[in-house]
Coordinates of C-alpha atoms in Angstrom, one line a residue:
M136 CA 333.2 270.0 201.8
N137 CA 332.2 271.5 198.7
P138 CA 328.5 273.2 198.9
Y139 CA 327.7 271.8 195.5
L140 CA 328.6 267.9 195.9
L141 CA 326.8 267.9 199.7
A142 CA 323.6 269.8 197.2
I143 CA 324.3 266.3 195.1
I144 CA 324.5 264.1 197.6
A145 CA 321.7 265.7 199.3
L146 CA 319.3 266.4 196.8
Y147 CA 319.8 262.3 195.9
S148 CA 319.6 260.9 198.9
L149 CA 316.2 262.5 199.5
S150 CA 315.3 262.1 196.5
Y151 CA 316.0 258.0 196.8
L152 CA 314.8 257.9 200.2
L153 CA 311.6 259.4 199.3
S154 CA 311.0 256.9 196.5
L155 CA 311.6 253.9 199.3
V156 CA 308.6 255.7 201.4
V157 CA 306.5 255.8 198.5
D158 CA 307.4 252.9 197.1
W159 CA 306.7 251.3 200.8
L160 CA 302.9 253.6 201.2
N161 CA 302.6 252.0 197.3
I162 CA 302.8 247.9 198.9
N163 CA 300.9 248.7 202.2
A164 CA 297.8 249.9 199.9
I165 CA 297.8 247.0 198.5
K166 CA 294.1 245.7 199.4
E167 CA 293.6 241.5 198.8
E168 CA 290.4 241.8 197.9
L169 CA 289.0 242.0 195.1
P170 CA 287.1 246.0 194.2
K171 CA 283.2 245.2 193.5
E172 CA 283.6 247.3 190.2
F173 CA 286.3 244.7 189.0
E174 CA 284.0 241.4 190.3
G175 CA 283.4 239.1 187.1
V176 CA 286.2 240.9 185.2
Y177 CA 289.4 239.8 187.5
D178 CA 289.3 236.7 188.8
Q179 CA 290.7 236.0 192.4
E180 CA 293.9 234.1 191.3
R181 CA 295.2 236.9 188.3
Y182 CA 293.9 239.5 190.5
S183 CA 296.8 238.2 193.5
Q184 CA 299.1 238.2 190.8
S185 CA 298.8 241.2 189.8
Q186 CA 300.1 242.1 193.7
V187 CA 303.1 239.3 193.3
Y188 CA 303.6 241.8 190.0
L189 CA 303.8 244.9 191.8
K190 CA 305.7 243.4 194.5
T191 CA 308.5 242.5 192.2
T192 CA 308.4 245.5 190.0
T193 CA 308.9 247.4 192.8
R194 CA 311.6 246.2 194.4
F195 CA 313.6 245.8 191.1
G196 CA 313.2 249.4 190.5
L197 CA 314.5 249.4 193.8
I198 CA 317.3 248.1 193.3
K199 CA 318.0 249.2 189.8
E200 CA 317.5 253.3 191.6
T201 CA 320.5 251.8 194.7
V202 CA 322.2 250.9 191.9
F203 CA 322.6 254.1 189.6
M204 CA 323.0 256.4 192.6
A205 CA 325.7 254.4 193.8
G206 CA 327.3 254.8 190.1
I207 CA 327.3 258.4 190.4
F208 CA 328.4 258.6 193.6
I209 CA 331.3 256.6 192.9
L210 CA 332.0 258.2 189.3
I211 CA 331.8 261.5 191.5
L212 CA 334.5 261.0 194.3
S213 CA 336.5 258.9 192.7
G214 CA 337.5 261.6 190.0
A215 CA 336.2 259.5 186.9
F216 CA 334.6 262.5 185.4
N217 CA 338.2 264.3 185.6
H218 CA 339.7 261.3 183.8
V219 CA 337.5 260.7 181.4
D220 CA 338.0 264.3 180.5
L221 CA 341.5 264.4 180.4
F222 CA 341.7 261.3 178.5
V223 CA 339.3 262.9 175.3
R224 CA 342.0 265.8 175.6
T225 CA 344.3 263.6 174.3
F226 CA 342.9 263.5 171.0
E227 CA 343.5 267.4 170.8
L228 CA 340.0 268.0 169.0
T229 CA 338.0 270.9 168.5
P230 CA 335.4 271.7 171.9
I231 CA 332.6 270.1 170.1
P232 CA 334.3 266.9 169.2
T233 CA 335.8 266.7 172.7
G234 CA 332.2 267.2 173.8
L235 CA 330.6 264.8 172.1
A236 CA 333.5 262.2 172.7
Y237 CA 332.9 262.8 176.6
F238 CA 329.2 262.2 176.6
L239 CA 330.0 258.9 174.3
V240 CA 331.9 257.4 177.1
L241 CA 330.1 258.7 179.6
S242 CA 326.8 257.1 177.6
T243 CA 328.6 254.1 177.2
F244 CA 329.1 253.3 181.1
S245 CA 325.5 254.0 181.7
F246 CA 324.8 251.7 178.4
I247 CA 326.2 249.0 180.5
L248 CA 325.6 249.7 183.4
Q249 CA 321.7 249.4 182.8
L250 CA 321.9 246.5 180.3
P251 CA 322.1 243.6 182.5
F252 CA 318.5 245.6 184.6
T253 CA 316.4 245.7 180.6
W254 CA 317.6 241.5 180.0
I255 CA 316.3 241.1 183.7
S256 CA 313.1 243.2 183.1
T257 CA 312.5 241.4 179.6
F258 CA 313.6 237.7 180.2
Y259 CA 312.7 237.2 183.4
I260 CA 310.3 239.3 185.0
E261 CA 307.6 239.6 182.3
A262 CA 308.2 236.6 181.1
K263 CA 307.7 234.7 184.7
Y264 CA 304.4 236.7 184.2
G265 CA 303.3 235.8 180.9
F266 CA 304.1 239.0 178.8
N267 CA 307.6 238.7 177.3
R268 CA 307.8 237.5 173.6
T269 CA 310.6 239.8 172.9
T270 CA 313.1 237.1 171.2
L271 CA 316.9 236.8 171.5
K272 CA 317.4 238.0 168.0
T273 CA 314.6 241.5 169.0
F274 CA 316.8 242.7 172.0
I275 CA 319.9 243.3 170.1
S276 CA 318.0 244.4 167.6
D277 CA 316.6 246.7 169.2
H278 CA 319.7 247.9 171.1
V279 CA 321.6 248.0 168.0
K280 CA 318.8 250.5 166.2
G281 CA 318.7 252.2 169.7
V282 CA 322.5 252.6 169.5
I283 CA 322.8 254.2 166.7
L284 CA 319.9 256.6 166.7
G285 CA 320.8 257.9 170.0
L286 CA 324.5 258.5 168.3
L287 CA 323.0 260.2 165.5
M288 CA 320.6 262.0 167.4
G289 CA 322.0 262.8 170.3
G290 CA 325.5 263.8 168.0
L291 CA 322.6 266.5 166.8
I292 CA 321.3 267.4 169.4
L293 CA 324.3 267.7 171.5
S294 CA 326.4 269.1 168.7
L295 CA 323.5 272.2 168.3
I296 CA 324.1 272.9 172.2
L297 CA 327.9 272.7 171.9
W298 CA 327.9 275.2 169.2
F299 CA 325.0 277.8 171.2
F300 CA 327.0 278.3 174.4
T301 CA 330.3 278.1 172.2
V302 CA 329.4 281.5 169.8
K303 CA 326.6 283.2 171.3
G304 CA 327.7 284.1 175.0
E305 CA 325.1 286.0 177.1
W306 CA 322.1 284.3 175.8
A307 CA 323.5 281.2 174.4
W308 CA 320.9 279.2 176.8
L309 CA 317.7 281.1 175.3
W310 CA 318.9 280.3 171.4
A311 CA 319.7 276.6 172.6
W312 CA 316.4 276.2 174.5
G313 CA 314.8 277.8 171.2
G314 CA 316.7 275.5 168.4
L315 CA 316.3 272.4 171.1
S316 CA 312.4 273.3 171.1
L317 CA 311.6 273.6 167.5
L318 CA 314.1 270.0 167.3
Q319 CA 311.4 269.0 169.6
V320 CA 308.3 269.6 168.0
A321 CA 309.7 268.7 164.3
M322 CA 310.4 265.4 166.0
M323 CA 306.7 264.7 166.7
V324 CA 306.1 264.8 162.4
V325 CA 309.1 262.8 161.8
Y326 CA 309.1 260.1 164.8
P327 CA 306.1 258.1 163.2
V328 CA 307.2 258.6 159.9
L329 CA 311.0 257.5 159.8
I330 CA 311.7 256.4 163.6
L331 CA 308.7 254.0 164.9
P332 CA 309.5 251.8 161.5
L333 CA 312.5 250.8 162.4
F334 CA 311.1 249.0 164.8
N335 CA 307.6 247.8 164.3
R336 CA 305.9 247.1 161.5
F337 CA 303.1 248.9 160.9
E338 CA 299.5 248.3 158.2
P339 CA 296.7 249.9 157.6
L340 CA 293.9 248.8 159.2
D341 CA 292.0 246.6 156.9
D342 CA 288.8 247.7 155.4
S343 CA 286.1 246.4 158.7
E344 CA 283.8 246.7 161.2
L345 CA 286.0 248.1 163.1
K346 CA 288.0 250.8 160.6
T347 CA 284.3 251.9 159.0
A348 CA 283.2 252.2 163.1
I349 CA 286.4 254.9 164.0
M350 CA 286.5 256.4 160.5
T351 CA 282.4 257.1 160.9
Y352 CA 283.1 259.0 164.7
S353 CA 286.1 260.8 163.3
E354 CA 284.4 262.6 160.9
S355 CA 281.3 263.2 162.7
Q356 CA 283.7 264.6 165.0
R357 CA 285.6 267.1 162.1
F358 CA 289.0 265.3 163.2
H359 CA 290.8 264.4 159.8
L360 CA 293.1 260.8 160.6
K361 CA 295.8 260.5 157.7
G362 CA 295.5 256.7 158.5
I363 CA 294.7 254.1 161.5
F364 CA 297.2 251.7 161.4
K365 CA 298.3 248.1 163.4
M366 CA 300.8 247.6 165.1
D367 CA 302.7 244.4 165.8
G368 CA 303.1 244.8 169.4
S369 CA 303.1 241.1 169.8
K370 CA 306.5 241.1 168.5
R371 CA 307.4 241.8 171.5
S372 CA 305.0 241.3 174.2
T373 CA 301.5 240.6 175.2
K374 CA 300.6 243.9 177.1
T375 CA 298.2 246.1 175.3
N376 CA 298.0 249.8 174.2
A377 CA 297.1 252.2 171.3
F378 CA 298.2 256.4 170.8
F379 CA 298.3 258.9 168.6
T380 CA 301.3 260.2 166.9
G381 CA 302.0 263.7 165.2
I382 CA 300.1 266.6 165.0
G383 CA 298.7 268.8 162.4
R384 CA 297.9 266.6 158.7
F385 CA 299.8 264.3 159.7
R386 CA 298.1 262.4 162.5
R387 CA 297.4 258.8 162.9
V388 CA 296.4 256.5 165.0
V389 CA 297.9 253.1 165.9
L390 CA 296.6 250.2 167.6
F391 CA 298.7 247.0 168.6
D392 CA 297.5 244.3 167.5
T393 CA 297.2 242.7 171.4
L394 CA 294.3 245.3 171.6
I395 CA 292.5 244.4 168.4
N396 CA 292.4 240.8 169.6
V397 CA 291.2 241.2 172.7
H398 CA 288.7 244.0 172.7
T399 CA 285.1 244.9 170.9
V400 CA 284.8 247.6 168.4
S401 CA 282.9 249.3 170.7
Q402 CA 285.2 249.4 172.9
L403 CA 288.1 250.0 170.5
V404 CA 286.1 253.2 169.2
A405 CA 286.3 254.6 173.0
I406 CA 289.8 254.3 173.2
V407 CA 290.2 256.5 169.5
A408 CA 287.4 258.6 171.0
H409 CA 289.3 259.2 173.9
E410 CA 292.6 259.9 172.5
I411 CA 290.8 262.6 170.1
G412 CA 289.3 264.2 173.0
H413 CA 293.4 264.9 173.7
Y414 CA 293.3 266.8 170.5
K415 CA 290.4 268.4 170.7
R416 CA 290.6 269.9 174.0
A417 CA 293.7 270.9 173.0
H418 CA 295.9 268.8 175.6
I419 CA 298.9 267.9 173.3
Y420 CA 299.9 271.5 172.5
K421 CA 299.3 272.5 175.7
M422 CA 301.6 270.2 177.4
I423 CA 304.1 271.1 173.8
V424 CA 303.9 274.5 175.4
M425 CA 304.3 273.5 179.0
N426 CA 307.3 271.2 178.3
C427 CA 309.1 274.0 176.5
L428 CA 308.2 276.2 179.8
S429 CA 310.1 274.2 181.6
S430 CA 312.5 273.7 179.4
L431 CA 313.1 277.0 179.3
L432 CA 313.4 277.4 183.2
M433 CA 316.2 274.3 182.7
F434 CA 318.3 276.1 179.8
F435 CA 318.1 279.4 181.7
V436 CA 319.5 277.7 185.3
L437 CA 321.9 276.2 183.2
G438 CA 323.3 279.3 181.9
K439 CA 323.8 280.4 185.5
F440 CA 326.1 277.0 185.5
I441 CA 328.2 277.1 182.8
N442 CA 331.7 276.8 183.5
H443 CA 331.2 277.2 187.3
P444 CA 334.7 277.0 189.1
G445 CA 332.5 275.1 192.1
L446 CA 330.9 272.4 190.5
F447 CA 333.3 271.3 188.6
D448 CA 335.4 271.4 191.8
A449 CA 332.5 269.3 193.3
F450 CA 334.1 266.5 190.4
Q451 CA 337.3 266.7 190.8
M452 CA 337.9 269.0 187.4
Q453 CA 341.1 270.3 186.5
H454 CA 339.6 271.8 183.4
L455 CA 336.5 273.9 182.4
S456 CA 334.7 273.0 179.7
I457 CA 331.1 273.7 177.9
Y458 CA 330.7 269.8 177.9
A459 CA 331.3 269.2 181.3
S460 CA 329.0 271.7 182.6
L461 CA 326.4 270.2 180.6
V462 CA 326.9 266.6 182.2
F463 CA 327.1 268.0 185.8
F464 CA 324.2 270.1 185.3
S465 CA 321.9 267.1 184.1
I466 CA 323.6 265.4 187.3
L467 CA 322.2 268.6 189.1
F468 CA 319.1 269.3 188.1
G469 CA 318.0 265.1 187.8
P470 CA 316.3 265.1 191.7
I471 CA 315.2 268.6 191.0
D472 CA 312.7 267.5 188.2
H473 CA 311.6 264.4 189.5
F474 CA 310.5 266.8 192.1
L475 CA 309.1 269.3 188.9
S476 CA 307.2 266.4 187.4
L477 CA 304.7 266.8 190.3
I478 CA 303.3 269.5 188.4
T479 CA 303.1 268.0 185.0
N480 CA 301.7 264.8 186.7
F481 CA 298.8 266.3 187.8
W482 CA 298.1 267.6 184.6
S483 CA 298.5 264.9 182.2
R484 CA 296.0 262.9 185.0
R485 CA 293.5 266.1 184.9
Y486 CA 293.6 266.1 180.9
E487 CA 293.1 262.5 181.0
F488 CA 290.1 262.5 183.1
E489 CA 288.7 265.5 180.5
A490 CA 289.7 263.1 177.9
D491 CA 287.4 260.8 179.2
A492 CA 284.6 263.0 180.0
F493 CA 285.1 264.4 176.4
V494 CA 284.4 260.2 175.3
V495 CA 280.8 260.0 177.0
Q496 CA 280.2 263.5 175.9
S497 CA 280.8 262.5 171.7
T498 CA 279.4 259.1 172.2
G499 CA 276.8 259.2 174.5
Q500 CA 278.0 256.4 176.6
G501 CA 280.5 255.7 179.1
T502 CA 280.0 252.0 179.0
P503 CA 282.8 250.7 176.6
L504 CA 285.6 253.3 177.6
I505 CA 284.5 251.6 181.0
E506 CA 284.7 248.5 180.0
A507 CA 287.7 249.0 177.7
L508 CA 289.8 250.5 180.7
K509 CA 289.0 247.3 183.2
K510 CA 290.3 245.0 180.3
L511 CA 293.3 246.7 180.1
S512 CA 293.9 246.5 183.8
V513 CA 293.1 243.0 183.9
D514 CA 295.7 242.3 180.6
N515 CA 298.9 244.6 182.0
L516 CA 298.3 243.6 185.7
S517 CA 297.5 247.0 186.9
N518 CA 297.7 248.9 190.3
L519 CA 293.7 249.5 191.1
T520 CA 294.5 251.0 194.8
P521 CA 297.9 252.5 194.0
H522 CA 298.7 255.2 197.5
P523 CA 297.2 258.5 196.9
I524 CA 300.6 259.8 197.2
K525 CA 302.0 257.1 194.7
V526 CA 299.7 259.1 192.3
A527 CA 300.7 262.6 192.8
M528 CA 304.5 261.4 192.4
E529 CA 304.5 259.3 189.3
Y530 CA 301.1 258.6 187.8
S531 CA 300.0 260.3 184.5
H532 CA 297.3 258.9 184.2
P533 CA 294.8 258.9 187.1
P534 CA 294.0 255.1 188.8
V535 CA 291.5 253.3 186.7
L536 CA 289.1 253.1 189.4
A537 CA 288.9 256.8 189.8
R538 CA 288.5 257.0 185.8
I539 CA 285.3 254.6 186.3
K540 CA 283.7 256.8 188.9
A541 CA 284.0 259.8 186.8
I542 CA 282.8 258.3 183.8
R543 CA 279.8 256.3 185.7
Q544 CA 278.6 260.1 187.6
L545 CA 279.2 262.0 183.7
E546 CA 276.3 259.0 182.4
R547 CA 273.7 260.1 185.1

């Protein structure tokens, strides 16, 4: 058997089996007794519902992963990648348009395969547990906009990468990495201003006690905000969230309307303080550097696999091409990237603890943040007792009980 085909099958199988084991451990880590920290916040019925929700989403995720892995294996073993390549070559286009057509056909297949799972998740699972507010009109609109943006942005990025590997020779991987890194940084400025408003409505927060409290706090920390906005998160879900977008002078804080409706002013200020803590501790820039270094490694390895005959034999290809090399490398690198995420998740969790500590240090209290974390966990049916291996493998945020414990220690 072709060694690259063997490697792909082995890596995907290992990743799949690991997911099965980790999810089994996570389900069995469920504790029926409500943690004392959440007594008076989580009633037993709601807590039991969160455990059923966890089991449902876990099983659904495994089914989805099984279908997608089977889909990849079927495409490889049937020679479908070669058939698609022969088809797009019949248009007799130049290499870059041919590559874009190749990606378009494969992306269409992926979209069709994924659509039923998105539908079930939105209109069955999320609706069953009281989260979904997405209408059919919004669902269709989101996907149409997503497809158009995918064609525009994906086409731009792919054209750039294909061009570099076509004309830059031995150092093409470095040029491609540099170009993509600059584009990613630019997107941090463009995304909140041009793209996010296509999907949600953003309104400046009214002059109110909340706005005054947030502005007073941010000014006390010498942290300039471009604006504070309320987003219509309730348009799609009852789940609550808050986030910062942009960098430099384009920084803005966004609060879901669902979050504002159920939290006190002090809790919301604590949530914003946590996000400001990420900036004050330079976590955003550290993560940018980390992601750039990760993509540098990926592009370096990609440069070694461009037009590699052994890799093309594994996919039963008749012709070598740069665009197919990108597809095959992404398939080969997928499971590897899953394991590399262990590193980024580790640092992400550490940064969350540091941002929590910043809240306590800058406000002089941790109680509002603890109350907010509890409320967020209850409203979103979060798993309070995930297995440590699940946390290490997949969690970008520490479990809520660990965060509360750390905050209480800082208060002493």
